[in-house]
């Protein structure tokens, strides 16, 4: 497991589940008129920790007023229209494609990708809002289509993808994005290459954006940056007074569930009875990332991003607040060398949800305990160089970590654990500074009369206002749901929202 098991005490005034928290040693007993509840390790007041976590949460909340919602929609529409033009370049992308749009960039750990090749972007300085968009290069949703995931040459959780069983048209279309291996029988085997796919995708996106910018249209977003980051493309768009970062990832999309993760379904999980198994195992992806010793040109990583969106629905708000606070602390603290990513923290949180009783995790006033517990779990992962993938537990995501790097990061976390209040205050100051930068840039933009979707629309802005309100309504009424978009490049004039299995 990702952390040592916490025993569940039976009886006691605090209840069975509350007795399992090490932070309560100096706490619940002192709450009865003897003084404030304290963290045994740091001496921090739990009430003050909870207050700071809530303050950070408020600073990091994204406000979706009508103007911001319209700007988000305008940027999204621009990206999807651009991808439609990419499809028309050489017909490689599926004509009717299904993208998964995730709130938060790759650097936020929303997808298990390697961060060591990514440029450093900062909220406030470089962007105001960030998203990750998974774009299927191959969409293998037909159960009659035989697929060969060749895991013989890969570490656990990774695979090569052979096109040997595909039809000639598909092989011909993607041949230039494949590595070729001659079989002993004399047959030629084509393996779909993540690096070659990324090369093609970046060249295609850059070519399309160049053409679009040659013929700017009124109200069109400003393309402020297009950058290749390893196998992903980072695009920063300026829309009105907002800057949106899109990390666009070419993937392979599957329906169903991989055999290597089948045993995970046999275990008991925190989401049992809250969502259906069908919702959890609706599909998975191959993302362009390889294992520590894998061949970059051939190896893909299994990703369960769609499933994680569903699981998020079952996590209590107080635990999510603690997770966001812990993530905000470690993103800067553990950034060099890049050995630990926010995705490792996400995995530790999911394991904690399986380990601890729901009656404990759902307590609204326990965010401080959860933050300290997540720091403890992450320290445990580093000291033991063990962080099991939540969906493939036999896959240790820290197996490659050197002793030197593990000890270095564990010591950094130890400093956080010794004074969590000071680190939270520093993180809050960073969040405030980012907000001030954003507000200053927005003020400059409004005083300079930068074009915005609303101002450019003139008297015809009413339909866009209705669309913005519709977008707001969908986000508000569907918290935690998988929101993706179904796009046909021959019809990009209207939005195709897909929330779980329902289309709008």
PDB file of N, CA, C and O in Angstrom, residues 419-467:
ATOM      1  N   UNK A 419       6.429  22.031  10.412  1.00  0.00           N
ATOM      2  CA  UNK A 419       5.819  23.366  10.513  1.00  0.00           C
ATOM      3  C   UNK A 419       4.813  23.561   9.377  1.00  0.00           C
ATOM      4  O   UNK A 419       5.019  24.388   8.474  1.00  0.00           O
ATOM      5  N   UNK A 420       3.711  22.814   9.387  1.00  0.00           N
ATOM      6  CA  UNK A 420       2.742  22.903   8.280  1.00  0.00           C
ATOM      7  C   UNK A 420       2.087  24.273   8.176  1.00  0.00           C
ATOM      8  O   UNK A 420       1.741  24.710   7.078  1.00  0.00           O
ATOM      9  N   UNK A 421       1.919  24.972   9.289  1.00  0.00           N
ATOM     10  CA  UNK A 421       1.250  26.272   9.257  1.00  0.00           C
ATOM     11  C   UNK A 421       2.074  27.278   8.450  1.00  0.00           C
ATOM     12  O   UNK A 421       1.543  28.024   7.617  1.00  0.00           O
ATOM     13  N   UNK A 422       3.381  27.309   8.680  1.00  0.00           N
ATOM     14  CA  UNK A 422       4.234  28.258   7.961  1.00  0.00           C
ATOM     15  C   UNK A 422       4.228  27.955   6.461  1.00  0.00           C
ATOM     16  O   UNK A 422       4.167  28.881   5.633  1.00  0.00           O
ATOM     17  N   UNK A 423       4.291  26.681   6.076  1.00  0.00           N
ATOM     18  CA  UNK A 423       4.273  26.324   4.655  1.00  0.00           C
ATOM     19  C   UNK A 423       2.929  26.657   4.015  1.00  0.00           C
ATOM     20  O   UNK A 423       2.872  27.076   2.856  1.00  0.00           O
ATOM     21  N   UNK A 424       1.842  26.487   4.759  1.00  0.00           N
ATOM     22  CA  UNK A 424       0.525  26.852   4.230  1.00  0.00           C
ATOM     23  C   UNK A 424       0.426  28.361   4.033  1.00  0.00           C
ATOM     24  O   UNK A 424      -0.112  28.831   3.023  1.00  0.00           O
ATOM     25  N   UNK A 425       0.936  29.122   4.995  1.00  0.00           N
ATOM     26  CA  UNK A 425       0.893  30.581   4.860  1.00  0.00           C
ATOM     27  C   UNK A 425       1.686  31.031   3.627  1.00  0.00           C
ATOM     28  O   UNK A 425       1.265  31.930   2.895  1.00  0.00           O
ATOM     29  N   UNK A 426       2.846  30.422   3.405  1.00  0.00           N
ATOM     30  CA  UNK A 426       3.651  30.757   2.224  1.00  0.00           C
ATOM     31  C   UNK A 426       2.894  30.430   0.944  1.00  0.00           C
ATOM     32  O   UNK A 426       2.901  31.213  -0.017  1.00  0.00           O
ATOM     33  N   UNK A 427       2.236  29.274   0.935  1.00  0.00           N
ATOM     34  CA  UNK A 427       1.465  28.860  -0.245  1.00  0.00           C
ATOM     35  C   UNK A 427       0.304  29.816  -0.500  1.00  0.00           C
ATOM     36  O   UNK A 427       0.007  30.159  -1.659  1.00  0.00           O
ATOM     37  N   UNK A 428      -0.331  30.285   0.576  1.00  0.00           N
ATOM     38  CA  UNK A 428      -1.431  31.247   0.439  1.00  0.00           C
ATOM     39  C   UNK A 428      -0.917  32.568  -0.134  1.00  0.00           C
ATOM     40  O   UNK A 428      -1.560  33.184  -0.995  1.00  0.00           O
ATOM     41  N   UNK A 429       0.259  32.998   0.305  1.00  0.00           N
ATOM     42  CA  UNK A 429       0.845  34.231  -0.231  1.00  0.00           C
ATOM     43  C   UNK A 429       1.125  34.098  -1.723  1.00  0.00           C
ATOM     44  O   UNK A 429       0.931  35.042  -2.489  1.00  0.00           O
ATOM     45  N   UNK A 430       1.599  32.911  -2.144  1.00  0.00           N
ATOM     46  CA  UNK A 430       1.821  32.679  -3.575  1.00  0.00           C
ATOM     47  C   UNK A 430       0.506  32.769  -4.350  1.00  0.00           C
ATOM     48  O   UNK A 430       0.452  33.337  -5.449  1.00  0.00           O
ATOM     49  N   UNK A 431      -0.567  32.188  -3.782  1.00  0.00           N
ATOM     50  CA  UNK A 431      -1.880  32.229  -4.437  1.00  0.00           C
ATOM     51  C   UNK A 431      -2.381  33.675  -4.537  1.00  0.00           C
ATOM     52  O   UNK A 431      -2.940  34.087  -5.563  1.00  0.00           O
ATOM     53  N   UNK A 432      -2.176  34.454  -3.478  1.00  0.00           N
ATOM     54  CA  UNK A 432      -2.592  35.857  -3.505  1.00  0.00           C
ATOM     55  C   UNK A 432      -1.813  36.637  -4.564  1.00  0.00           C
ATOM     56  O   UNK A 432      -2.383  37.461  -5.281  1.00  0.00           O
ATOM     57  N   UNK A 433      -0.513  36.365  -4.638  1.00  0.00           N
ATOM     58  CA  UNK A 433       0.316  37.063  -5.628  1.00  0.00           C
ATOM     59  C   UNK A 433      -0.140  36.736  -7.049  1.00  0.00           C
ATOM     60  O   UNK A 433      -0.172  37.616  -7.916  1.00  0.00           O
ATOM     61  N   UNK A 434      -0.495  35.454  -7.281  1.00  0.00           N
ATOM     62  CA  UNK A 434      -0.988  35.062  -8.600  1.00  0.00           C
ATOM     63  C   UNK A 434      -2.284  35.796  -8.929  1.00  0.00           C
ATOM     64  O   UNK A 434      -2.481  36.253 -10.071  1.00  0.00           O
ATOM     65  N   UNK A 435      -3.161  35.931  -7.944  1.00  0.00           N
ATOM     66  CA  UNK A 435      -4.420  36.650  -8.160  1.00  0.00           C
ATOM     67  C   UNK A 435      -4.163  38.131  -8.459  1.00  0.00           C
ATOM     68  O   UNK A 435      -4.832  38.725  -9.301  1.00  0.00           O
ATOM     69  N   UNK A 436      -3.189  38.700  -7.747  1.00  0.00           N
ATOM     70  CA  UNK A 436      -2.884  40.119  -7.995  1.00  0.00           C
ATOM     71  C   UNK A 436      -2.352  40.321  -9.411  1.00  0.00           C
ATOM     72  O   UNK A 436      -2.717  41.282 -10.090  1.00  0.00           O
ATOM     73  N   UNK A 437      -1.496  39.397  -9.865  1.00  0.00           N
ATOM     74  CA  UNK A 437      -0.979  39.475 -11.231  1.00  0.00           C
ATOM     75  C   UNK A 437      -2.101  39.374 -12.251  1.00  0.00           C
ATOM     76  O   UNK A 437      -2.161  40.142 -13.215  1.00  0.00           O
ATOM     77  N   UNK A 438      -3.013  38.417 -12.008  1.00  0.00           N
ATOM     78  CA  UNK A 438      -4.143  38.240 -12.927  1.00  0.00           C
ATOM     79  C   UNK A 438      -5.017  39.494 -12.957  1.00  0.00           C
ATOM     80  O   UNK A 438      -5.399  39.976 -14.032  1.00  0.00           O
ATOM     81  N   UNK A 439      -5.314  40.037 -11.764  1.00  0.00           N
ATOM     82  CA  UNK A 439      -6.163  41.231 -11.692  1.00  0.00           C
ATOM     83  C   UNK A 439      -5.500  42.423 -12.376  1.00  0.00           C
ATOM     84  O   UNK A 439      -6.158  43.199 -13.076  1.00  0.00           O
ATOM     85  N   UNK A 440      -4.175  42.562 -12.201  1.00  0.00           N
ATOM     86  CA  UNK A 440      -3.461  43.671 -12.828  1.00  0.00           C
ATOM     87  C   UNK A 440      -3.489  43.554 -14.342  1.00  0.00           C
ATOM     88  O   UNK A 440      -3.725  44.543 -15.052  1.00  0.00           O
ATOM     89  N   UNK A 441      -3.270  42.335 -14.859  1.00  0.00           N
ATOM     90  CA  UNK A 441      -3.292  42.126 -16.306  1.00  0.00           C
ATOM     91  C   UNK A 441      -4.691  42.357 -16.864  1.00  0.00           C
ATOM     92  O   UNK A 441      -4.858  42.907 -17.957  1.00  0.00           O
ATOM     93  N   UNK A 442      -5.721  41.933 -16.106  1.00  0.00           N
ATOM     94  CA  UNK A 442      -7.096  42.153 -16.565  1.00  0.00           C
ATOM     95  C   UNK A 442      -7.420  43.641 -16.590  1.00  0.00           C
ATOM     96  O   UNK A 442      -8.089  44.125 -17.497  1.00  0.00           O
ATOM     97  N   UNK A 443      -6.921  44.377 -15.585  1.00  0.00           N
ATOM     98  CA  UNK A 443      -7.170  45.823 -15.554  1.00  0.00           C
ATOM     99  C   UNK A 443      -6.485  46.497 -16.734  1.00  0.00           C
ATOM    100  O   UNK A 443      -7.053  47.360 -17.390  1.00  0.00           O
ATOM    101  N   UNK A 444      -5.221  46.067 -17.009  1.00  0.00           N
ATOM    102  CA  UNK A 444      -4.511  46.636 -18.153  1.00  0.00           C
ATOM    103  C   UNK A 444      -5.235  46.335 -19.450  1.00  0.00           C
ATOM    104  O   UNK A 444      -5.343  47.170 -20.335  1.00  0.00           O
ATOM    105  N   UNK A 445      -5.751  45.094 -19.538  1.00  0.00           N
ATOM    106  CA  UNK A 445      -6.463  44.693 -20.745  1.00  0.00           C
ATOM    107  C   UNK A 445      -7.719  45.504 -20.956  1.00  0.00           C
ATOM    108  O   UNK A 445      -8.003  45.971 -22.071  1.00  0.00           O
ATOM    109  N   UNK A 446      -8.478  45.727 -19.877  1.00  0.00           N
ATOM    110  CA  UNK A 446      -9.726  46.486 -20.028  1.00  0.00           C
ATOM    111  C   UNK A 446      -9.442  47.944 -20.339  1.00  0.00           C
ATOM    112  O   UNK A 446     -10.154  48.580 -21.116  1.00  0.00           O
ATOM    113  N   UNK A 447      -8.357  48.494 -19.743  1.00  0.00           N
ATOM    114  CA  UNK A 447      -8.058  49.905 -20.007  1.00  0.00           C
ATOM    115  C   UNK A 447      -7.478  50.104 -21.403  1.00  0.00           C
ATOM    116  O   UNK A 447      -7.521  51.186 -21.955  1.00  0.00           O
ATOM    117  N   UNK A 448      -6.902  49.004 -21.961  1.00  0.00           N
ATOM    118  CA  UNK A 448      -6.354  49.101 -23.321  1.00  0.00           C
ATOM    119  C   UNK A 448      -7.363  48.689 -24.371  1.00  0.00           C
ATOM    120  O   UNK A 448      -7.040  48.606 -25.549  1.00  0.00           O
ATOM    121  N   UNK A 449      -8.596  48.374 -23.917  1.00  0.00           N
ATOM    122  CA  UNK A 449      -9.651  47.952 -24.826  1.00  0.00           C
ATOM    123  C   UNK A 449      -9.256  46.719 -25.643  1.00  0.00           C
ATOM    124  O   UNK A 449      -9.452  46.671 -26.855  1.00  0.00           O
ATOM    125  N   UNK A 450      -8.656  45.719 -24.952  1.00  0.00           N
ATOM    126  CA  UNK A 450      -8.349  44.476 -25.649  1.00  0.00           C
ATOM    127  C   UNK A 450      -9.642  43.822 -26.096  1.00  0.00           C
ATOM    128  O   UNK A 450     -10.655  43.886 -25.398  1.00  0.00           O
ATOM    129  N   UNK A 451      -9.635  43.169 -27.252  1.00  0.00           N
ATOM    130  CA  UNK A 451     -10.865  42.558 -27.736  1.00  0.00           C
ATOM    131  C   UNK A 451     -11.319  41.436 -26.820  1.00  0.00           C
ATOM    132  O   UNK A 451     -10.515  40.681 -26.308  1.00  0.00           O
ATOM    133  N   UNK A 452     -12.607  41.367 -26.614  1.00  0.00           N
ATOM    134  CA  UNK A 452     -13.184  40.278 -25.840  1.00  0.00           C
ATOM    135  C   UNK A 452     -14.369  39.725 -26.604  1.00  0.00           C
ATOM    136  O   UNK A 452     -14.960  40.421 -27.431  1.00  0.00           O
ATOM    137  N   UNK A 453     -14.748  38.496 -26.343  1.00  0.00           N
ATOM    138  CA  UNK A 453     -15.863  37.918 -27.097  1.00  0.00           C
ATOM    139  C   UNK A 453     -17.133  38.738 -26.986  1.00  0.00           C
ATOM    140  O   UNK A 453     -17.870  38.894 -27.941  1.00  0.00           O
ATOM    141  N   UNK A 454     -17.390  39.290 -25.783  1.00  0.00           N
ATOM    142  CA  UNK A 454     -18.639  40.024 -25.620  1.00  0.00           C
ATOM    143  C   UNK A 454     -18.599  41.361 -26.351  1.00  0.00           C
ATOM    144  O   UNK A 454     -19.534  41.724 -27.047  1.00  0.00           O
ATOM    145  N   UNK A 455     -17.466  42.089 -26.189  1.00  0.00           N
ATOM    146  CA  UNK A 455     -17.418  43.414 -26.808  1.00  0.00           C
ATOM    147  C   UNK A 455     -17.413  43.317 -28.326  1.00  0.00           C
ATOM    148  O   UNK A 455     -17.931  44.173 -29.009  1.00  0.00           O
ATOM    149  N   UNK A 456     -16.813  42.255 -28.864  1.00  0.00           N
ATOM    150  CA  UNK A 456     -16.761  42.118 -30.315  1.00  0.00           C
ATOM    151  C   UNK A 456     -18.087  41.680 -30.903  1.00  0.00           C
ATOM    152  O   UNK A 456     -18.350  41.881 -32.075  1.00  0.00           O
ATOM    153  N   UNK A 457     -18.902  41.062 -30.078  1.00  0.00           N
ATOM    154  CA  UNK A 457     -20.154  40.526 -30.614  1.00  0.00           C
ATOM    155  C   UNK A 457     -21.154  41.635 -30.908  1.00  0.00           C
ATOM    156  O   UNK A 457     -22.073  41.459 -31.693  1.00  0.00           O
ATOM    157  N   UNK A 458     -20.976  42.773 -30.224  1.00  0.00           N
ATOM    158  CA  UNK A 458     -21.875  43.893 -30.475  1.00  0.00           C
ATOM    159  C   UNK A 458     -23.316  43.545 -30.165  1.00  0.00           C
ATOM    160  O   UNK A 458     -23.643  42.938 -29.168  1.00  0.00           O
ATOM    161  N   UNK A 459     -24.207  43.925 -31.060  1.00  0.00           N
ATOM    162  CA  UNK A 459     -25.619  43.692 -30.821  1.00  0.00           C
ATOM    163  C   UNK A 459     -26.010  42.246 -30.946  1.00  0.00           C
ATOM    164  O   UNK A 459     -27.120  41.891 -30.596  1.00  0.00           O
ATOM    165  N   UNK A 460     -25.128  41.380 -31.463  1.00  0.00           N
ATOM    166  CA  UNK A 460     -25.487  39.968 -31.629  1.00  0.00           C
ATOM    167  C   UNK A 460     -24.973  39.116 -30.482  1.00  0.00           C
ATOM    168  O   UNK A 460     -24.794  37.919 -30.615  1.00  0.00           O
ATOM    169  N   UNK A 461     -24.728  39.714 -29.307  1.00  0.00           N
ATOM    170  CA  UNK A 461     -24.104  38.969 -28.223  1.00  0.00           C
ATOM    171  C   UNK A 461     -25.099  38.109 -27.457  1.00  0.00           C
ATOM    172  O   UNK A 461     -24.704  37.281 -26.669  1.00  0.00           O
ATOM    173  N   UNK A 462     -26.386  38.297 -27.666  1.00  0.00           N
ATOM    174  CA  UNK A 462     -27.369  37.580 -26.867  1.00  0.00           C
ATOM    175  C   UNK A 462     -27.237  36.060 -26.969  1.00  0.00           C
ATOM    176  O   UNK A 462     -27.274  35.378 -25.956  1.00  0.00           O
ATOM    177  N   UNK A 463     -27.065  35.462 -28.168  1.00  0.00           N
ATOM    178  CA  UNK A 463     -26.898  34.007 -28.227  1.00  0.00           C
ATOM    179  C   UNK A 463     -25.697  33.542 -27.436  1.00  0.00           C
ATOM    180  O   UNK A 463     -25.738  32.512 -26.779  1.00  0.00           O
ATOM    181  N   UNK A 464     -24.569  34.314 -27.490  1.00  0.00           N
ATOM    182  CA  UNK A 464     -23.387  33.926 -26.741  1.00  0.00           C
ATOM    183  C   UNK A 464     -23.624  34.011 -25.243  1.00  0.00           C
ATOM    184  O   UNK A 464     -23.112  33.213 -24.480  1.00  0.00           O
ATOM    185  N   UNK A 465     -24.404  35.020 -24.793  1.00  0.00           N
ATOM    186  CA  UNK A 465     -24.750  35.119 -23.380  1.00  0.00           C
ATOM    187  C   UNK A 465     -25.517  33.894 -22.934  1.00  0.00           C
ATOM    188  O   UNK A 465     -25.277  33.347 -21.852  1.00  0.00           O
ATOM    189  N   UNK A 466     -26.466  33.458 -23.758  1.00  0.00           N
ATOM    190  CA  UNK A 466     -27.241  32.267 -23.403  1.00  0.00           C
ATOM    191  C   UNK A 466     -26.343  31.045 -23.342  1.00  0.00           C
ATOM    192  O   UNK A 466     -26.499  30.189 -22.473  1.00  0.00           O
ATOM    193  N   UNK A 467     -25.376  30.969 -24.266  1.00  0.00           N
ATOM    194  CA  UNK A 467     -24.467  29.836 -24.284  1.00  0.00           C
ATOM    195  C   UNK A 467     -23.593  29.838 -23.036  1.00  0.00           C
ATOM    196  O   UNK A 467     -23.344  28.792 -22.433  1.00  0.00           O
TER     197      UNK A 467
END
